[in-house]
């Protein structure tokens, strides 16, 4: 039983529409994933910025306390009972400084971790974008060759085996 030209054209048009709809759906899914990665990277960058501000604040606090210690040392030296007061005050300020340094070290470590996490997310996003572009382009090229009546697996054997990192 032979199909007429009109029937063949109708079937071909439907298959092209299905292919286009499939690619549109895939494009939307990958766009959502890229948007999700962008949002998480932005949140991490904001958190890194906040940690930098906290580290700067702690540095300023340490400098301020050291300055106050020097000022107080000079004032207390003039008093009769200054040695005892000076020693206690000095110990208290040194303890506060060591606590602030410890907190600063923790924030710096956390900041380094967040930076590595941002870099990893950016690498993953770049790799996904490249992979998505290759998939989309392969599908487009296959659809074009199908429309022309050719078998795409014979023309580009490296694409028919799966995208193994080779960009078109």
CSV table of N, CA and C in Angstrom, one decimal:
chain,number,residue,atom,x,y,z
A,1,UNK,N,0.8,-1.2,0.0
A,1,UNK,CA,0.0,0.0,0.0
A,1,UNK,C,0.9,1.2,0.0
A,2,UNK,N,0.7,2.1,-1.0
A,2,UNK,CA,1.5,3.3,-1.1
A,2,UNK,C,0.8,4.5,-0.5
A,3,UNK,N,1.7,5.3,0.2
A,3,UNK,CA,1.1,6.5,0.8
A,3,UNK,C,1.2,7.6,-0.3
A,4,UNK,N,0.3,8.5,-0.2
A,4,UNK,CA,0.4,9.6,-1.1
A,4,UNK,C,1.4,10.6,-0.6
A,5,UNK,N,1.8,11.5,-1.4
A,5,UNK,CA,2.7,12.6,-1.1
A,5,UNK,C,2.2,13.4,0.1
A,6,UNK,N,0.9,13.7,0.1
A,6,UNK,CA,0.3,14.5,1.1
A,6,UNK,C,0.4,13.8,2.5
A,7,UNK,N,0.1,12.5,2.5
A,7,UNK,CA,0.2,11.7,3.7
A,7,UNK,C,1.6,11.7,4.2
A,8,UNK,N,2.6,11.5,3.4
A,8,UNK,CA,4.0,11.5,3.8
A,8,UNK,C,4.4,12.8,4.4
A,9,UNK,N,4.0,13.9,3.7
A,9,UNK,CA,4.3,15.2,4.2
A,9,UNK,C,3.6,15.5,5.6
A,10,UNK,N,2.4,15.0,5.8
A,10,UNK,CA,1.7,15.2,7.0
A,10,UNK,C,2.4,14.4,8.1
A,11,UNK,N,2.8,13.2,7.9
A,11,UNK,CA,3.6,12.4,8.9
A,11,UNK,C,4.9,13.1,9.2
A,12,UNK,N,5.6,13.5,8.2
A,12,UNK,CA,6.9,14.2,8.4
A,12,UNK,C,6.7,15.5,9.3
A,13,UNK,N,5.7,16.2,9.0
A,13,UNK,CA,5.4,17.5,9.7
A,13,UNK,C,5.1,17.2,11.2
A,14,UNK,N,4.3,16.1,11.4
A,14,UNK,CA,4.0,15.7,12.8
A,14,UNK,C,5.3,15.3,13.5
A,15,UNK,N,6.2,14.5,12.9
A,15,UNK,CA,7.4,14.1,13.6
A,15,UNK,C,8.3,15.3,13.8
A,16,UNK,N,8.4,16.2,12.9
A,16,UNK,CA,9.2,17.4,13.2
A,16,UNK,C,8.6,18.2,14.3
A,17,UNK,N,7.3,18.4,14.4
A,17,UNK,CA,6.7,19.1,15.5
A,17,UNK,C,7.0,18.4,16.8
A,18,UNK,N,7.0,17.1,16.9
A,18,UNK,CA,7.3,16.3,18.1
A,18,UNK,C,8.7,16.5,18.5
A,19,UNK,N,9.6,16.5,17.5
A,19,UNK,CA,11.0,16.7,17.8
A,19,UNK,C,11.2,18.1,18.4
A,20,UNK,N,10.6,19.1,17.8
A,20,UNK,CA,10.8,20.5,18.2
A,20,UNK,C,10.2,20.6,19.6
A,21,UNK,N,9.0,20.0,19.9
A,21,UNK,CA,8.4,20.1,21.2
A,21,UNK,C,9.3,19.4,22.3
A,22,UNK,N,9.9,18.3,21.9
A,22,UNK,CA,10.9,17.6,22.8
A,22,UNK,C,12.1,18.4,23.1
A,23,UNK,N,12.6,19.1,22.1
A,23,UNK,CA,13.8,20.0,22.3
A,23,UNK,C,13.4,21.2,23.2
A,24,UNK,N,12.2,21.7,23.0
A,24,UNK,CA,11.8,22.9,23.8
A,24,UNK,C,11.6,22.4,25.2
A,25,UNK,N,11.1,21.3,25.5
A,25,UNK,CA,10.9,20.8,26.8
A,25,UNK,C,12.3,20.6,27.5
A,26,UNK,N,13.2,20.0,26.8
A,26,UNK,CA,14.6,19.7,27.3
A,26,UNK,C,15.2,21.1,27.6
A,27,UNK,N,15.1,22.0,26.7
A,27,UNK,CA,15.7,23.4,26.9
A,27,UNK,C,15.2,24.0,28.2
A,28,UNK,N,13.8,23.9,28.4
A,28,UNK,CA,13.3,24.4,29.7
A,28,UNK,C,13.8,23.8,30.9
A,29,UNK,N,14.0,22.4,30.9
A,29,UNK,CA,14.5,21.7,32.0
A,29,UNK,C,15.9,22.1,32.3
A,30,UNK,N,16.8,22.2,31.3
A,30,UNK,CA,18.1,22.6,31.5
A,30,UNK,C,18.2,24.1,31.9
A,31,UNK,N,17.3,24.9,31.4
A,31,UNK,CA,17.3,26.3,31.9
A,31,UNK,C,16.9,26.4,33.3
A,32,UNK,N,16.0,25.6,33.8
A,32,UNK,CA,15.7,25.6,35.2
A,32,UNK,C,16.9,25.2,36.1
A,33,UNK,N,17.6,24.1,35.6
A,33,UNK,CA,18.8,23.7,36.4
A,33,UNK,C,19.8,24.7,36.5
A,34,UNK,N,20.1,25.4,35.4
A,34,UNK,CA,21.1,26.5,35.3
A,34,UNK,C,20.6,27.6,36.2
A,35,UNK,N,19.3,27.9,36.3
A,35,UNK,CA,18.8,29.0,37.1
A,35,UNK,C,19.0,28.6,38.6
A,36,UNK,N,18.8,27.3,38.9
A,36,UNK,CA,19.0,26.8,40.3
A,36,UNK,C,20.4,27.0,40.7
A,37,UNK,N,21.4,26.6,39.8
A,37,UNK,CA,22.8,26.7,40.1
A,37,UNK,C,23.2,28.2,40.3
A,38,UNK,N,22.7,29.0,39.4
A,38,UNK,CA,23.0,30.5,39.5
A,38,UNK,C,22.5,31.0,40.9
A,39,UNK,N,21.3,30.6,41.3
A,39,UNK,CA,20.8,31.1,42.6
A,39,UNK,C,21.6,30.6,43.8
A,40,UNK,N,22.0,29.4,43.7
A,40,UNK,CA,22.9,28.9,44.8
A,40,UNK,C,24.2,29.5,44.8
A,41,UNK,N,24.8,29.8,43.7
A,41,UNK,CA,26.1,30.5,43.6
A,41,UNK,C,26.0,31.9,44.1
A,42,UNK,N,24.9,32.6,43.8
A,42,UNK,CA,24.7,33.9,44.3
A,42,UNK,C,24.6,33.9,45.8
A,43,UNK,N,23.8,33.0,46.4
A,43,UNK,CA,23.7,32.9,47.8
A,43,UNK,C,25.1,32.6,48.5
A,44,UNK,N,25.9,31.8,47.9
A,44,UNK,CA,27.2,31.5,48.5
A,44,UNK,C,28.1,32.7,48.4
A,45,UNK,N,28.0,33.4,47.3
A,45,UNK,CA,28.8,34.6,47.1
A,45,UNK,C,28.4,35.7,48.2
A,46,UNK,N,27.1,35.8,48.4
A,46,UNK,CA,26.6,36.7,49.4
A,46,UNK,C,27.2,36.3,50.8
A,47,UNK,N,27.1,35.0,51.1
A,47,UNK,CA,27.6,34.6,52.4
A,47,UNK,C,29.1,34.8,52.5
A,48,UNK,N,29.9,34.6,51.5
A,48,UNK,CA,31.3,34.9,51.5
A,48,UNK,C,31.5,36.3,51.8
A,49,UNK,N,30.8,37.2,51.2
A,49,UNK,CA,30.9,38.7,51.4
A,49,UNK,C,30.6,39.0,52.8
A,50,UNK,N,29.6,38.4,53.4
A,50,UNK,CA,29.2,38.6,54.8
A,50,UNK,C,30.4,38.2,55.7
A,51,UNK,N,31.0,37.0,55.4
A,51,UNK,CA,32.1,36.6,56.2
A,51,UNK,C,33.3,37.5,56.1
A,52,UNK,N,33.6,38.0,55.0
A,52,UNK,CA,34.6,39.0,54.8
A,52,UNK,C,34.4,40.2,55.7
A,53,UNK,N,33.1,40.7,55.7
A,53,UNK,CA,32.8,41.8,56.5
A,53,UNK,C,33.0,41.5,58.0
A,54,UNK,N,32.6,40.3,58.4
A,54,UNK,CA,32.8,39.9,59.8
A,54,UNK,C,34.3,39.9,60.2
A,55,UNK,N,35.1,39.3,59.3
A,55,UNK,CA,36.6,39.2,59.5
A,55,UNK,C,37.2,40.6,59.6
A,56,UNK,N,36.7,41.5,58.8
A,56,UNK,CA,37.2,42.9,58.8
A,56,UNK,C,36.8,43.6,60.1
A,57,UNK,N,35.6,43.3,60.6
A,57,UNK,CA,35.1,43.9,61.8
A,57,UNK,C,35.9,43.3,63.0
A,58,UNK,N,36.2,42.0,63.0
A,58,UNK,CA,37.0,41.4,64.0
A,58,UNK,C,38.4,42.0,64.0
A,59,UNK,N,39.0,42.2,62.9
A,59,UNK,CA,40.4,42.8,62.8
A,59,UNK,C,40.3,44.2,63.4
A,60,UNK,N,39.3,45.0,63.1
A,60,UNK,CA,39.2,46.3,63.7
A,60,UNK,C,39.0,46.3,65.2
A,61,UNK,N,38.2,45.3,65.7
A,61,UNK,CA,38.0,45.1,67.1
A,61,UNK,C,39.3,44.8,67.8
A,62,UNK,N,40.1,43.9,67.2
A,62,UNK,CA,41.4,43.5,67.8
A,62,UNK,C,42.3,44.8,67.9
A,63,UNK,N,42.4,45.5,66.8
A,63,UNK,CA,43.2,46.7,66.8
A,63,UNK,C,42.8,47.7,67.9
A,64,UNK,N,41.5,47.9,68.0
A,64,UNK,CA,40.9,48.8,68.9
A,64,UNK,C,41.2,48.4,70.4
A,65,UNK,N,41.1,47.1,70.7
A,65,UNK,CA,41.4,46.6,72.0
A,65,UNK,C,42.9,46.8,72.3
A,66,UNK,N,43.7,46.5,71.4
A,66,UNK,CA,45.2,46.7,71.6
A,66,UNK,C,45.5,48.2,71.9
A,67,UNK,N,44.8,49.1,71.1
A,67,UNK,CA,45.0,50.5,71.4
A,67,UNK,C,44.5,50.9,72.7
A,68,UNK,N,43.4,50.4,73.1
A,68,UNK,CA,42.8,50.7,74.5
A,68,UNK,C,43.8,50.1,75.5
A,69,UNK,N,44.3,49.0,75.3
A,69,UNK,CA,45.3,48.4,76.3
A,69,UNK,C,46.5,49.3,76.5
A,70,UNK,N,47.0,49.8,75.4
A,70,UNK,CA,48.2,50.7,75.5
A,70,UNK,C,47.8,52.0,76.2
A,71,UNK,N,46.6,52.5,75.9
A,71,UNK,CA,46.2,53.7,76.6
A,71,UNK,C,46.0,53.5,78.1
A,72,UNK,N,45.4,52.4,78.4
A,72,UNK,CA,45.1,52.1,79.8
A,72,UNK,C,46.4,51.8,80.5
A,73,UNK,N,47.3,51.1,79.9
A,73,UNK,CA,48.7,50.9,80.5
A,73,UNK,C,49.3,52.2,80.9
A,74,UNK,N,49.3,53.1,80.0
A,74,UNK,CA,50.0,54.4,80.3
A,74,UNK,C,49.3,55.1,81.5
A,75,UNK,N,47.9,55.1,81.5
A,75,UNK,CA,47.2,55.7,82.6
A,75,UNK,C,47.4,55.0,84.0
A,76,UNK,N,47.4,53.7,83.9
A,76,UNK,CA,47.5,53.0,85.2
A,76,UNK,C,48.9,53.0,85.8
A,77,UNK,N,49.9,53.3,85.0
A,77,UNK,CA,51.3,53.3,85.5
A,77,UNK,C,51.4,54.5,86.5
A,78,UNK,N,50.6,55.5,86.3
A,78,UNK,CA,50.8,56.6,87.2
A,78,UNK,C,50.1,56.4,88.6
A,79,UNK,N,49.3,55.5,88.7
A,79,UNK,CA,48.6,55.2,90.0
A,79,UNK,C,49.4,54.4,90.9
A,80,UNK,N,49.1,54.4,92.2
A,80,UNK,CA,49.8,53.7,93.3
A,80,UNK,C,49.7,52.2,93.1
A,81,UNK,N,48.5,51.7,92.9
A,81,UNK,CA,48.2,50.3,92.9
A,81,UNK,C,48.1,49.8,91.4
A,82,UNK,N,48.8,50.5,90.6
A,82,UNK,CA,48.7,50.2,89.1
A,82,UNK,C,49.1,48.9,88.7
A,83,UNK,N,50.2,48.4,89.3
A,83,UNK,CA,50.7,47.1,88.8
A,83,UNK,C,49.7,45.9,88.9
A,84,UNK,N,49.0,45.8,90.0
A,84,UNK,CA,48.0,44.8,90.2
A,84,UNK,C,46.8,45.0,89.2
A,85,UNK,N,46.3,46.2,89.1
A,85,UNK,CA,45.2,46.5,88.2
A,85,UNK,C,45.6,46.3,86.7
A,86,UNK,N,46.8,46.7,86.5
A,86,UNK,CA,47.4,46.6,85.1
A,86,UNK,C,47.5,45.2,84.7
A,87,UNK,N,48.0,44.3,85.6
A,87,UNK,CA,48.1,42.9,85.3
A,87,UNK,C,46.8,42.2,85.0
A,88,UNK,N,45.8,42.5,85.9
A,88,UNK,CA,44.5,41.9,85.7
A,88,UNK,C,43.8,42.4,84.4
A,89,UNK,N,43.9,43.7,84.2
A,89,UNK,CA,43.4,44.3,83.0
A,89,UNK,C,44.0,43.7,81.7
A,90,UNK,N,45.3,43.6,81.8
A,90,UNK,CA,46.1,43.1,80.7
A,90,UNK,C,45.7,41.6,80.4
A,91,UNK,N,45.5,40.8,81.4
A,91,UNK,CA,45.1,39.4,81.2
A,91,UNK,C,43.7,39.3,80.5
A,92,UNK,N,42.8,40.2,81.0
A,92,UNK,CA,41.5,40.2,80.5
A,92,UNK,C,41.5,40.6,79.0
A,93,UNK,N,42.2,41.6,78.7
A,93,UNK,CA,42.2,42.1,77.3
A,93,UNK,C,43.0,41.0,76.4
A,94,UNK,N,44.0,40.4,76.9
A,94,UNK,CA,44.7,39.4,76.1
A,94,UNK,C,43.8,38.2,75.9
A,95,UNK,N,43.0,37.8,76.9
A,95,UNK,CA,42.0,36.7,76.7
A,95,UNK,C,41.0,37.1,75.7
A,96,UNK,N,40.5,38.3,75.7
A,96,UNK,CA,39.5,38.8,74.7
A,96,UNK,C,40.1,38.8,73.3
A,97,UNK,N,41.4,39.2,73.2
A,97,UNK,CA,42.0,39.2,71.9
A,97,UNK,C,42.2,37.8,71.4
A,98,UNK,N,42.6,36.9,72.2
A,98,UNK,CA,42.8,35.5,71.8
A,98,UNK,C,41.4,34.9,71.3
A,99,UNK,N,40.4,35.2,72.0
A,99,UNK,CA,39.0,34.7,71.6
A,99,UNK,C,38.6,35.3,70.3
A,100,UNK,N,38.9,36.6,70.1
A,100,UNK,CA,38.6,37.2,68.8
A,100,UNK,C,39.4,36.6,67.7
A,101,UNK,N,40.7,36.3,67.9
A,101,UNK,CA,41.5,35.7,66.9
A,101,UNK,C,41.0,34.3,66.6
A,102,UNK,N,40.6,33.6,67.6
A,102,UNK,CA,40.0,32.3,67.3
A,102,UNK,C,38.8,32.3,66.5
A,103,UNK,N,37.9,33.3,66.8
A,103,UNK,CA,36.7,33.4,66.0
A,103,UNK,C,37.0,33.9,64.6
A,104,UNK,N,38.0,34.7,64.5
A,104,UNK,CA,38.4,35.2,63.1
A,104,UNK,C,39.0,34.0,62.3
A,105,UNK,N,39.8,33.1,63.0
A,105,UNK,CA,40.3,31.9,62.3
A,105,UNK,C,39.2,31.0,61.8
A,106,UNK,N,38.2,30.8,62.7
A,106,UNK,CA,37.0,30.0,62.3
A,106,UNK,C,36.3,30.6,61.1
A,107,UNK,N,36.1,31.9,61.1
A,107,UNK,CA,35.4,32.5,60.0
A,107,UNK,C,36.2,32.5,58.7
A,108,UNK,N,37.5,32.6,58.8
A,108,UNK,CA,38.4,32.5,57.6
A,108,UNK,C,38.3,31.1,57.0
A,109,UNK,N,38.3,30.1,57.9
A,109,UNK,CA,38.3,28.7,57.5
A,109,UNK,C,36.9,28.5,56.8
A,110,UNK,N,35.9,29.0,57.4
A,110,UNK,CA,34.5,28.8,56.8
A,110,UNK,C,34.4,29.5,55.4
A,111,UNK,N,35.1,30.7,55.4
A,111,UNK,CA,35.1,31.5,54.2
A,111,UNK,C,35.8,30.8,53.1
A,112,UNK,N,37.0,30.2,53.4
A,112,UNK,CA,37.7,29.4,52.4
A,112,UNK,C,36.9,28.2,51.9
A,113,UNK,N,36.2,27.5,52.8
A,113,UNK,CA,35.3,26.4,52.4
A,113,UNK,C,34.2,26.9,51.4
A,114,UNK,N,33.6,28.0,51.7
A,114,UNK,CA,32.5,28.6,50.9
A,114,UNK,C,33.1,29.0,49.5
A,115,UNK,N,34.3,29.5,49.5
A,115,UNK,CA,34.9,29.9,48.2
A,115,UNK,C,35.1,28.6,47.3
A,116,UNK,N,35.6,27.6,48.0
A,116,UNK,CA,35.8,26.3,47.2
A,116,UNK,C,34.5,25.8,46.7
A,117,UNK,N,33.4,25.9,47.5
A,117,UNK,CA,32.1,25.4,47.1
A,117,UNK,C,31.6,26.2,46.0
A,118,UNK,N,31.8,27.6,46.0
A,118,UNK,CA,31.4,28.4,44.9
A,118,UNK,C,32.1,28.0,43.6
A,119,UNK,N,33.4,27.8,43.7
A,119,UNK,CA,34.2,27.4,42.5
A,119,UNK,C,33.7,26.1,42.0
A,120,UNK,N,33.4,25.1,42.9
A,120,UNK,CA,32.9,23.8,42.4
A,120,UNK,C,31.6,24.0,41.7
A,121,UNK,N,30.7,24.8,42.3
A,121,UNK,CA,29.4,25.0,41.6
A,121,UNK,C,29.5,25.6,40.3
A,122,UNK,N,30.5,26.6,40.2
A,122,UNK,CA,30.7,27.2,38.9
A,122,UNK,C,31.2,26.3,37.8
A,123,UNK,N,32.2,25.4,38.3
A,123,UNK,CA,32.7,24.4,37.4
A,123,UNK,C,31.6,23.4,36.9
A,124,UNK,N,30.7,23.0,37.8
A,124,UNK,CA,29.6,22.1,37.5
A,124,UNK,C,28.7,22.8,36.5
A,125,UNK,N,28.4,24.0,36.8
A,125,UNK,CA,27.4,24.8,35.9
A,125,UNK,C,28.0,24.9,34.5
A,126,UNK,N,29.3,25.2,34.5
A,126,UNK,CA,30.0,25.4,33.2
A,126,UNK,C,29.9,24.1,32.4
A,127,UNK,N,30.2,23.0,33.1
A,127,UNK,CA,30.2,21.6,32.5
A,127,UNK,C,28.8,21.3,32.0
A,128,UNK,N,27.8,21.6,32.8
A,128,UNK,CA,26.4,21.3,32.4
A,128,UNK,C,26.0,22.1,31.2
A,129,UNK,N,26.4,23.4,31.2
A,129,UNK,CA,26.0,24.3,30.1
A,129,UNK,C,26.6,23.7,28.8
A,130,UNK,N,27.9,23.3,28.9
A,130,UNK,CA,28.5,22.8,27.7
A,130,UNK,C,27.8,21.5,27.2
A,131,UNK,N,27.5,20.6,28.2
A,131,UNK,CA,26.9,19.3,27.9
A,131,UNK,C,25.5,19.6,27.3
A,132,UNK,N,24.7,20.5,27.8
A,132,UNK,CA,23.4,20.9,27.3
A,132,UNK,C,23.5,21.4,25.9
A,133,UNK,N,24.5,22.3,25.7
A,133,UNK,CA,24.6,22.9,24.4
A,133,UNK,C,24.9,21.8,23.3
A,134,UNK,N,25.8,20.8,23.7
A,134,UNK,CA,26.1,19.7,22.8
A,134,UNK,C,24.9,18.8,22.5
A,135,UNK,N,24.1,18.5,23.6
A,135,UNK,CA,22.9,17.7,23.4
A,135,UNK,C,21.9,18.4,22.5
A,136,UNK,N,21.7,19.7,22.7
A,136,UNK,CA,20.8,20.5,21.9
A,136,UNK,C,21.2,20.5,20.5
A,137,UNK,N,22.5,20.8,20.3
A,137,UNK,CA,23.1,20.9,18.9
A,137,UNK,C,23.0,19.6,18.2
A,138,UNK,N,23.3,18.5,18.9
A,138,UNK,CA,23.2,17.2,18.3
A,138,UNK,C,21.8,16.9,17.9
A,139,UNK,N,20.8,17.2,18.8
A,139,UNK,CA,19.4,16.9,18.4
A,139,UNK,C,19.0,17.8,17.2
A,140,UNK,N,19.4,19.0,17.2
A,140,UNK,CA,19.1,19.9,16.1
A,140,UNK,C,19.7,19.3,14.8
A,141,UNK,N,21.0,18.9,14.8
A,141,UNK,CA,21.6,18.4,13.6
A,141,UNK,C,21.0,17.1,13.2
A,142,UNK,N,20.6,16.2,14.1
A,142,UNK,CA,19.9,15.0,13.8
A,142,UNK,C,18.6,15.3,13.1
A,143,UNK,N,17.9,16.2,13.7
A,143,UNK,CA,16.5,16.6,13.1
A,143,UNK,C,16.7,17.1,11.7
A,144,UNK,N,17.7,17.9,11.5
A,144,UNK,CA,18.0,18.5,10.2
A,144,UNK,C,18.3,17.3,9.2
A,145,UNK,N,19.1,16.4,9.6
A,145,UNK,CA,19.5,15.3,8.7
A,145,UNK,C,18.3,14.4,8.4
A,146,UNK,N,17.4,14.2,9.4
A,146,UNK,CA,16.2,13.4,9.3
A,146,UNK,C,15.3,14.1,8.2
A,147,UNK,N,15.2,15.4,8.3
A,147,UNK,CA,14.4,16.1,7.4
A,147,UNK,C,14.9,15.9,6.0
A,148,UNK,N,16.2,15.8,5.8
A,148,UNK,CA,16.8,15.6,4.5
A,148,UNK,C,16.8,14.2,4.0
A,149,UNK,N,16.4,13.2,4.9
A,149,UNK,CA,16.3,11.8,4.6
A,149,UNK,C,17.6,11.1,4.8
A,150,UNK,N,18.5,11.6,5.6
A,150,UNK,CA,19.8,10.9,5.8
A,150,UNK,C,19.8,10.3,7.2
A,151,UNK,N,20.7,9.3,7.4
A,151,UNK,CA,20.9,8.7,8.7
A,151,UNK,C,22.0,9.4,9.4
A,152,UNK,N,21.8,10.1,10.5
A,152,UNK,CA,22.8,10.9,11.2
A,152,UNK,C,23.9,10.0,11.8
A,153,UNK,N,23.6,8.7,12.2
A,153,UNK,CA,24.6,7.9,12.8
A,153,UNK,C,25.7,7.6,11.9
A,154,UNK,N,25.5,7.5,10.6
A,154,UNK,CA,26.5,7.2,9.6
A,154,UNK,C,27.4,8.5,9.3
A,155,UNK,N,26.8,9.6,9.4
A,155,UNK,CA,27.5,10.8,9.1
A,155,UNK,C,28.4,11.3,10.2
A,156,UNK,N,28.0,11.2,11.5
A,156,UNK,CA,28.8,11.7,12.6
A,156,UNK,C,28.8,10.5,13.7
A,157,UNK,N,29.7,9.6,13.5
A,157,UNK,CA,29.7,8.4,14.4
A,157,UNK,C,30.1,8.8,15.8
A,158,UNK,N,30.9,9.9,16.0
A,158,UNK,CA,31.3,10.2,17.3
A,158,UNK,C,30.1,10.8,18.2
A,159,UNK,N,29.1,11.3,17.5
A,159,UNK,CA,27.9,11.8,18.3
A,159,UNK,C,26.9,10.7,18.6
A,160,UNK,N,26.9,9.7,17.8
A,160,UNK,CA,25.9,8.6,18.0
A,160,UNK,C,26.2,7.7,19.2
A,161,UNK,N,27.5,7.7,19.6
A,161,UNK,CA,27.9,6.9,20.7
A,161,UNK,C,27.7,7.6,22.0
A,162,UNK,N,27.2,8.8,22.0
A,162,UNK,CA,27.0,9.5,23.3
A,162,UNK,C,28.0,10.7,23.3
A,163,UNK,N,27.6,11.7,24.0
A,163,UNK,CA,28.5,12.9,24.1
A,163,UNK,C,29.6,12.6,25.1
A,164,UNK,N,30.7,12.3,24.6
A,164,UNK,CA,31.9,12.1,25.5
A,164,UNK,C,32.8,13.3,25.5
A,165,UNK,N,32.3,14.4,25.7
A,165,UNK,CA,33.1,15.6,25.9
A,165,UNK,C,33.5,16.3,24.6
A,166,UNK,N,33.2,15.8,23.4
A,166,UNK,CA,33.6,16.4,22.2
A,166,UNK,C,32.6,17.4,21.8
A,167,UNK,N,33.0,18.6,21.6
A,167,UNK,CA,32.0,19.6,21.2
A,167,UNK,C,32.0,19.7,19.7
A,168,UNK,N,30.9,20.2,19.2
A,168,UNK,CA,30.7,20.2,17.7
A,168,UNK,C,31.3,21.5,17.2
